[in-house]
CSV table of C-alpha atoms and ligand atoms in Angstrom, one decimal:
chain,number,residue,atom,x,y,z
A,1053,UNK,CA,0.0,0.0,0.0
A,1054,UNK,CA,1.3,3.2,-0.8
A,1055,UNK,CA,0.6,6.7,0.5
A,1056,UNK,CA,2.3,8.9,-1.7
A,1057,UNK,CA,2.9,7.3,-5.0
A,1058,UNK,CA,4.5,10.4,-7.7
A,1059,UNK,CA,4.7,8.4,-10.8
A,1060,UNK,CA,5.9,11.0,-13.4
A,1061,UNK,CA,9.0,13.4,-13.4
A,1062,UNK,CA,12.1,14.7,-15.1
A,1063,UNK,CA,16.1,14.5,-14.4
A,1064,UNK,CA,19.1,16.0,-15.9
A,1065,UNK,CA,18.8,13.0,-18.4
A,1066,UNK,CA,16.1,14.8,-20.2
A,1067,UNK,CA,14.9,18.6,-19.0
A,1068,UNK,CA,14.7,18.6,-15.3
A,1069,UNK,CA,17.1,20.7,-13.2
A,1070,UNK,CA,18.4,17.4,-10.4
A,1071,UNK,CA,20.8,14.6,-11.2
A,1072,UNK,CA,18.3,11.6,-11.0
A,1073,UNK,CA,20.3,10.9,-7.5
A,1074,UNK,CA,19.0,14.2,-6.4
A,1075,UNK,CA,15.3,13.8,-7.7
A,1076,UNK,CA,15.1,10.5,-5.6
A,1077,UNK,CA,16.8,12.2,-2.3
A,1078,UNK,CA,14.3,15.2,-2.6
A,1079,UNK,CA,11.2,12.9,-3.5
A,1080,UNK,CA,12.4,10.9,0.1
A,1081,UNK,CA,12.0,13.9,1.7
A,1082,UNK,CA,8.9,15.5,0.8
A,1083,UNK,CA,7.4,11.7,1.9
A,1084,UNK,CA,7.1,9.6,-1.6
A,1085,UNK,CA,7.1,6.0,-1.3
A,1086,UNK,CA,7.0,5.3,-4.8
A,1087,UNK,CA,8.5,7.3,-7.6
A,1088,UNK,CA,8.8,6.6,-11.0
A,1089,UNK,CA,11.5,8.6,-13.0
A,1090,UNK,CA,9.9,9.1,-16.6
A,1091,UNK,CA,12.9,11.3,-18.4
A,1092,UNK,CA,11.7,12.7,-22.3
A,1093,UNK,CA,12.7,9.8,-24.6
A,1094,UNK,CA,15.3,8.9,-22.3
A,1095,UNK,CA,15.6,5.4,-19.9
A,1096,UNK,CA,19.8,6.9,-18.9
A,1097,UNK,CA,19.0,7.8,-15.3
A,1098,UNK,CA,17.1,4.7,-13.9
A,1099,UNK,CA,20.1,3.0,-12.5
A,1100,UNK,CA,21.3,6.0,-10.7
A,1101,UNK,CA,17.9,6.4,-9.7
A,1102,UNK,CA,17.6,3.0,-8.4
A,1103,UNK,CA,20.6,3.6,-6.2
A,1104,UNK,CA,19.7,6.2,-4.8
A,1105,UNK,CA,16.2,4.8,-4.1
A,1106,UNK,CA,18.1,2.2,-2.0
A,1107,UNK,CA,19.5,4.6,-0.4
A,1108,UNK,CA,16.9,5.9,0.7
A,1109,UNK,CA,14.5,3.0,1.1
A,1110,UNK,CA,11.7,4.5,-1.4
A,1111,UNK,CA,10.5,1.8,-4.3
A,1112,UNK,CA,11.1,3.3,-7.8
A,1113,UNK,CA,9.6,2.3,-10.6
A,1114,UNK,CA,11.4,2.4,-14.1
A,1115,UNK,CA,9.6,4.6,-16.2
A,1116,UNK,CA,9.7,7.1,-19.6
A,1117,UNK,CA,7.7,9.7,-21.3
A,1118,UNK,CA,7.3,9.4,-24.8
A,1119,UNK,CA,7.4,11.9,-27.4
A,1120,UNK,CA,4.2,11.0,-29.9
A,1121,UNK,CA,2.2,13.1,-32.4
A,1122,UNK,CA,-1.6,12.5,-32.9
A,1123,UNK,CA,-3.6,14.7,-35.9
A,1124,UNK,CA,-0.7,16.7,-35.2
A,1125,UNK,CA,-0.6,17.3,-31.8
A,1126,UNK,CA,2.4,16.7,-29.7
A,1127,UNK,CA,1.3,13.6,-27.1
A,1128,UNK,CA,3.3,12.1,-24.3
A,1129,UNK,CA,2.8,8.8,-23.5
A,1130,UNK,CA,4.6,7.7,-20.1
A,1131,UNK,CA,5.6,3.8,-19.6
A,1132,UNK,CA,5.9,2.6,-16.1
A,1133,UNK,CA,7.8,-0.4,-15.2
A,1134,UNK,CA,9.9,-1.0,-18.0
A,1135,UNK,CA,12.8,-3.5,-18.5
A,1136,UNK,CA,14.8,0.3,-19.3
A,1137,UNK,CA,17.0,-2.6,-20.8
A,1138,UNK,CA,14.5,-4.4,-23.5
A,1139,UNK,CA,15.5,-3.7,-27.0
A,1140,UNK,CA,12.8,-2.9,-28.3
A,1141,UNK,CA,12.1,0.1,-26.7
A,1142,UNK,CA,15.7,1.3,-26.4
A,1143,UNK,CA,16.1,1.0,-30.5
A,1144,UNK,CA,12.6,2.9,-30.3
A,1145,UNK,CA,13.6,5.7,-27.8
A,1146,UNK,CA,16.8,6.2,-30.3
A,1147,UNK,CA,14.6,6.5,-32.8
A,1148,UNK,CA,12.7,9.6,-31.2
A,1149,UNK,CA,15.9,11.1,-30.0
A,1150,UNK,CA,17.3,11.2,-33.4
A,1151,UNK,CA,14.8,14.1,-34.8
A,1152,UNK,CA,16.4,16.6,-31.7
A,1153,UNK,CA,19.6,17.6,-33.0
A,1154,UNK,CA,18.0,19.0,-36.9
A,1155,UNK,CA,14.7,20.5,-34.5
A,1156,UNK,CA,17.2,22.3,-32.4
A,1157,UNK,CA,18.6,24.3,-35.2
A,1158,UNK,CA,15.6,24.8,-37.2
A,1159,UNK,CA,14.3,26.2,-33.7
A,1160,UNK,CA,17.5,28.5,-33.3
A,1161,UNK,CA,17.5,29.2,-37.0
A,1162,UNK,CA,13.8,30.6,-36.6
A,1163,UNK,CA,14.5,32.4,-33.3
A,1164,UNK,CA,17.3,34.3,-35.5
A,1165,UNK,CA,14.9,35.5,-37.6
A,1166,UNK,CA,13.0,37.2,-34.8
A,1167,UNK,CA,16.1,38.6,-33.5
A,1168,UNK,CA,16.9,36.5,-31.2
A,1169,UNK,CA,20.9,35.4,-32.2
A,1170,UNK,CA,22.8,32.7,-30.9
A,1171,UNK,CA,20.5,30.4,-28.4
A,1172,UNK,CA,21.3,26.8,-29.6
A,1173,UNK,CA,24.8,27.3,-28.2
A,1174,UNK,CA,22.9,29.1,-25.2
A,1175,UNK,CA,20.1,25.9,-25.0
A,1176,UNK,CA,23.2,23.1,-25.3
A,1177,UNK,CA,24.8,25.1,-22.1
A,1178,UNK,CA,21.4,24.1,-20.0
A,1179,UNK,CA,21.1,20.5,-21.8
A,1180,UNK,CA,23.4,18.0,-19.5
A,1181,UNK,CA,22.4,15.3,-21.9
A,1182,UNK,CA,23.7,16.5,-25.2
A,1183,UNK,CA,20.8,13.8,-27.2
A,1184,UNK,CA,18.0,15.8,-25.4
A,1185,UNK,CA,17.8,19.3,-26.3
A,1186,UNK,CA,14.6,20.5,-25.8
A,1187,UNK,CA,12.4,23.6,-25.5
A,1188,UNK,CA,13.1,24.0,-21.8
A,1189,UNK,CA,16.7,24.4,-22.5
A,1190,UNK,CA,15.9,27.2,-24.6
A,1191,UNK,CA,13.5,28.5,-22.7
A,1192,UNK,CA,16.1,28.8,-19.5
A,1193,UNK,CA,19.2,30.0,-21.5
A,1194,UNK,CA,16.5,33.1,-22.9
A,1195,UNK,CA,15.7,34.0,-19.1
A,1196,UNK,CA,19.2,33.9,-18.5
A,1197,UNK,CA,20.3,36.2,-20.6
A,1198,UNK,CA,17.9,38.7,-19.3
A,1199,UNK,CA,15.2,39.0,-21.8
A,1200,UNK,CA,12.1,37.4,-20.6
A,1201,UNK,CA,11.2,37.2,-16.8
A,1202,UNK,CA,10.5,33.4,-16.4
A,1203,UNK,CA,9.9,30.0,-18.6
A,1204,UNK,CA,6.4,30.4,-19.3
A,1205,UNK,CA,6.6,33.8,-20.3
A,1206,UNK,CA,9.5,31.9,-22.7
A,1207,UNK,CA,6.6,29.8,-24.0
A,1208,UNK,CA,4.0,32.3,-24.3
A,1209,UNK,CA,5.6,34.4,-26.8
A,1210,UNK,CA,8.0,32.1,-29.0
A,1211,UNK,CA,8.1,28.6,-27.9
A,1212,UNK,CA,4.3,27.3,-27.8
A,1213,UNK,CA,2.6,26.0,-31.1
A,1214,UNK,CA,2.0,29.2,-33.4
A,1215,UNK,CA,4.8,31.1,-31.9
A,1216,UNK,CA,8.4,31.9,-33.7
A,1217,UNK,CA,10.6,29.6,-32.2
A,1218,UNK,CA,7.9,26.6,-32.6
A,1219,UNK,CA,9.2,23.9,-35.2
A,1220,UNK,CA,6.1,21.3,-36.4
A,1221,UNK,CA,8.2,17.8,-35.3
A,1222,UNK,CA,6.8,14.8,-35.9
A,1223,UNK,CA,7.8,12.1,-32.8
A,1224,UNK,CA,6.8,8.4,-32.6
A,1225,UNK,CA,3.2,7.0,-33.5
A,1226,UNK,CA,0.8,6.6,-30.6
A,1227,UNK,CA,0.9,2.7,-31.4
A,1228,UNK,CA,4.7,2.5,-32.0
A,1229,UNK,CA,5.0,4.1,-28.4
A,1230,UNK,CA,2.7,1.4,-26.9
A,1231,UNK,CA,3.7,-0.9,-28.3
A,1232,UNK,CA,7.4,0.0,-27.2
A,1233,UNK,CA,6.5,0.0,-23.5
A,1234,UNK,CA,4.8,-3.0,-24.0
A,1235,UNK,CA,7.3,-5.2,-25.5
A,1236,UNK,CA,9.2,-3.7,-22.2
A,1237,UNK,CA,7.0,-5.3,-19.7
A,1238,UNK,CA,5.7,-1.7,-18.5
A,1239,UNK,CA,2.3,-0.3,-18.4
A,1240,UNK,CA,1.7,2.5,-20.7
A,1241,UNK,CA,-0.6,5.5,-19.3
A,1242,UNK,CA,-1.5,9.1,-21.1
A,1243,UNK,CA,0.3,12.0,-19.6
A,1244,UNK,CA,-1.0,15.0,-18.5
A,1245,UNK,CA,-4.2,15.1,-21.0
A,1246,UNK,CA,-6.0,18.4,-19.9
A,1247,UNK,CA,-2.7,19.8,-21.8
A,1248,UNK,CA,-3.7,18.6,-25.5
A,1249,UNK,CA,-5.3,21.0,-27.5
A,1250,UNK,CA,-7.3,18.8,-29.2
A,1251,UNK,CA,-11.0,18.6,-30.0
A,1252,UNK,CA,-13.8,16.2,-28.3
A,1253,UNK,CA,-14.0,13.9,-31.1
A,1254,UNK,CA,-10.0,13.6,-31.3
A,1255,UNK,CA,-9.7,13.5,-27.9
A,1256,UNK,CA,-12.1,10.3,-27.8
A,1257,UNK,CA,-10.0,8.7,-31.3
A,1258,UNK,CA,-6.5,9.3,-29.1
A,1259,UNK,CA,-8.2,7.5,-26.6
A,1260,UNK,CA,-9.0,4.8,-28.5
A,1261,UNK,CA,-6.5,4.4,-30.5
A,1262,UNK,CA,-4.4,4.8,-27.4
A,1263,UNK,CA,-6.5,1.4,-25.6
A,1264,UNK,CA,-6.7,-0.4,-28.8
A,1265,UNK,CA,-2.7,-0.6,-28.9
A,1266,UNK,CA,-2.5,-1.9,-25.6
A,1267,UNK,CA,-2.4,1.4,-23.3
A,1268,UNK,CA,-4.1,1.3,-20.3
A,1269,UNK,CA,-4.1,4.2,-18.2
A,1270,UNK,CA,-4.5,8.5,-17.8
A,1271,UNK,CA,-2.8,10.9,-15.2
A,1272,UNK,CA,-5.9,11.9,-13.5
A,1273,UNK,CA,-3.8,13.7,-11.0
A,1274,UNK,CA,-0.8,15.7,-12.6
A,1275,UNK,CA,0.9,19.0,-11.6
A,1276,UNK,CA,0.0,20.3,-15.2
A,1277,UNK,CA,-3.8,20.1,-14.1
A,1278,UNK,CA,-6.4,22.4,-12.6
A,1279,UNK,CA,-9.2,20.8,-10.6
A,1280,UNK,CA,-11.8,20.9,-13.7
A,1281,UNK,CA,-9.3,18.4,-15.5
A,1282,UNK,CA,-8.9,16.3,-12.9
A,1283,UNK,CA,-13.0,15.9,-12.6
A,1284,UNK,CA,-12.6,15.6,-16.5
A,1285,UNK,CA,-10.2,13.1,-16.4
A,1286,UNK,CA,-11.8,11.2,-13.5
A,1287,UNK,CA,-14.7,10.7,-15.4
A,1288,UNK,CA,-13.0,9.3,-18.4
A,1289,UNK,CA,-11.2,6.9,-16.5
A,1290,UNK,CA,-14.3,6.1,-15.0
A,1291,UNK,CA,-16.3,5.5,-18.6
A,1292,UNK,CA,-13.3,3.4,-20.4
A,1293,UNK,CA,-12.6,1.7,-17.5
A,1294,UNK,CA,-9.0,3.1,-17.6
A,1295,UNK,CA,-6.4,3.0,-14.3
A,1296,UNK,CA,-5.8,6.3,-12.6
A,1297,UNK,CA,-1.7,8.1,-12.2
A,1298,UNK,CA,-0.6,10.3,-9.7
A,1299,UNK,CA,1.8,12.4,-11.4
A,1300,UNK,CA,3.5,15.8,-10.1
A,1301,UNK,CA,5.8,16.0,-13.8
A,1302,UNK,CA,8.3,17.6,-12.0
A,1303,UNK,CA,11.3,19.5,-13.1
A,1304,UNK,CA,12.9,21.5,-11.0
A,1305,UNK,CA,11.4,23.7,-7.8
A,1306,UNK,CA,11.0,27.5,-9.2
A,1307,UNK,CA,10.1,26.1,-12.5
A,1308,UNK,CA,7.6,23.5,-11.7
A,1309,UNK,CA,3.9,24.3,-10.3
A,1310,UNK,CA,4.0,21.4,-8.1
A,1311,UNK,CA,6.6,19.3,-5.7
A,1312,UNK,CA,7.6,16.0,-5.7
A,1313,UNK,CA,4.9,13.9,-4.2
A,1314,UNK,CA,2.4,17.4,-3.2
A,1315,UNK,CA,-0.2,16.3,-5.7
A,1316,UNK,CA,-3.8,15.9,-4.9
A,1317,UNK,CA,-4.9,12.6,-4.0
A,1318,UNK,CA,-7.0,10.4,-6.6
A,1319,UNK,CA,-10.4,10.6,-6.6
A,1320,UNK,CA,-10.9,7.4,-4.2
A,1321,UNK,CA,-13.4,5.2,-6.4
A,1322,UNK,CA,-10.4,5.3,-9.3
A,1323,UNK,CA,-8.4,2.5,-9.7
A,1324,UNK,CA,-4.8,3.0,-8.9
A,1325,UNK,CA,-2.3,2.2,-12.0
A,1326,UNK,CA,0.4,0.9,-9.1
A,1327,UNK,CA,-1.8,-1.5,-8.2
A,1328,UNK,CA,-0.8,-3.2,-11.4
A,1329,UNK,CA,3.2,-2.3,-10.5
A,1330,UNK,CA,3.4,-4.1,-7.5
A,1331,UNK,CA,5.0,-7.1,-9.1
A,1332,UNK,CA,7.6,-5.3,-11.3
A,1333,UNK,CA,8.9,-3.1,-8.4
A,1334,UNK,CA,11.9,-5.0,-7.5
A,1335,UNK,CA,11.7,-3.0,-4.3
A,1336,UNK,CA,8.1,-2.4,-3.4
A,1337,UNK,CA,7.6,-5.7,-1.4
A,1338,UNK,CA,10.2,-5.2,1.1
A,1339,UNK,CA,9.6,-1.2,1.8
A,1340,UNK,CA,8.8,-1.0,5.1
B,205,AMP,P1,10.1,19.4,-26.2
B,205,AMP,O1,10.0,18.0,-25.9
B,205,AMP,O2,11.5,19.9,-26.6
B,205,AMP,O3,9.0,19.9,-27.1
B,205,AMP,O4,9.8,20.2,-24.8
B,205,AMP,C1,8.7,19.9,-24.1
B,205,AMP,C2,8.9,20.3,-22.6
B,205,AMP,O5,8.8,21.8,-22.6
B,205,AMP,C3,7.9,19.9,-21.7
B,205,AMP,O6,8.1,18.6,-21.2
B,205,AMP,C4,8.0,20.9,-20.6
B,205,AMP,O7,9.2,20.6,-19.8
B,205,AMP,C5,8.3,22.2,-21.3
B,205,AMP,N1,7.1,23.0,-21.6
B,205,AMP,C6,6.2,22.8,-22.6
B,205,AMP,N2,5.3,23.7,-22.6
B,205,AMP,C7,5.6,24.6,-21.5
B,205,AMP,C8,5.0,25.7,-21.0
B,205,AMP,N3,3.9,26.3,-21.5
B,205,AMP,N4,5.6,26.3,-19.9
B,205,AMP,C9,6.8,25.8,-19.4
B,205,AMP,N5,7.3,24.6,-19.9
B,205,AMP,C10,6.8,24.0,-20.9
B,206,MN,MN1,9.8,18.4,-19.9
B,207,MN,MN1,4.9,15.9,-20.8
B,208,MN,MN1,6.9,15.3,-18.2
């Protein structure tokens, strides 16, 4: 039984601000029992991670968060309790890496053009994993140098879709992703969904196209939500019969709305996806 699962965050590996070491230490002590690490594309901080959670006698579940695009919307997909060593989904995850490096400097290229010179050397000094630059690394070198008060305010005006620096990408497809975290052993669940700008009907086809591969369950809970989404969310889980995350998506304190492990609690008729993880959580059985 566990009191406060957080089953969805970032590391240095991908765009958080903590080693995975340090995301596990500070998880420990803001009181969370189970904590899956789910890096962008990225599986290169779960044995540190696992260390640590040793360490520090919390169970941690492997975990990922897959780039995807559906009707040309950017998804993420997050797989919990992976083998981070099957094949499969490592050749995938290389696969959805590769596309980065080519984004990166069409991104900077288009950032140029509105004046703003010089920021994909400036986003590589914030990226600690060279294969992962990503929008948050542009976001912080910007506010670095001075010209926008904070990350959002990054987004706002040149990161989000429509905005100058945004480069169309396409990542893996919803089934490929699955399927990926599938082959691994892991269960596949849809991240933060109040985020997707997408209509009712597409909403619905994501979700079924998203159960018909195999995936079976939604962050009901995540620190990217307001309380209308998680009511929203609840009641698809609810209708497709879908297992319920507890997510806080993490990054880095200053940057991220919510703590490790300070999210709401689940609704209490949902059915918990770490019910299903008990059994592939080398550590669960013997926390104490
Ligand atoms: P990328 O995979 O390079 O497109 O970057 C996606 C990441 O950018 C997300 O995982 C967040 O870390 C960050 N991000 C996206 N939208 C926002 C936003 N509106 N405000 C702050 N960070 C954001
Ligand atoms: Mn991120
Ligand atoms: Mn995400
Ligand atoms: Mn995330």
């Amino acid at each position: 039984m566990f009191l406060n699962p957080d089953l969805h965050c970032h590391s240095t590996v991908s765009d958080g601000w903590l080693t995975p070491a340090e995301v596990v230490r500070r998880a420990a002590a803001n009181g969370v029992d189970l904590l899956a690490l789910t890096d962008h594309d990225e599986v290169g901080g779960i044995d540190e991670a696992g260390a640590a959670a040793r360490e520090c006698g919390i169970a941690l579940v492997p975990g990922v968060e897959i780039s995807v695009t559906f009707r040309d919307e950017t998804i993420h997909v997050v797989g919990l309790g992976i083998d981070h060593r099957n094949v499969r989904l490592l050749d995938g995850l290389a696969q959805v890496r590769s596309g980065r490096e080519q984004r990166a400097q069409a991104m900077s290229d288009a950032l140029d053009a509105v004046g703003l010179h010089g920021v994909l050397d400036g986003a590589r000094r914030f990226a600690r994993n060279p294969a992962l630059v990503g929008r948050a690394h542009f976001a912080r070198h910007i506010v670095a140098s001075g010209l926008m008060p904070d990350v959002a305010t990054v987004f706002r005006y040149y990161l989000a879709r429509g905005k100058p620096g945004f480069v169309p990408h396409v990542w893996a497809r919803i089934d490929d992703a699955v399927g990926w975290i599938r082959a691994a052993g892991g269960v596949a669940v849809i991240a933060h969904p109040g985020r997707y700008r997408l209509s009712a009907s597409d909403m619905e086809a994501l979700f079924d196209s998203f159960t018909a591969g195999g995936g079976e369950a939604l962050e009901v809970v995540s620190g990217a939500h307001a309380e209308s989404d998680v009511l929203r969310f609840a009641s698809v889980a609810r209708r497709r019969g879908l297992l319920a995350s507890r997510a806080s998506d993490f990054h880095g304190s200053g940057e991220s709305p919510v703590d490790l492990g300070r999210c709401d609690p689940l609704p209490p008729d949902l059915v918990p996806v770490w019910s299903r993880l008990g059994a592939i959580v080398p550590s669960a059985g013997s926390h104490p």
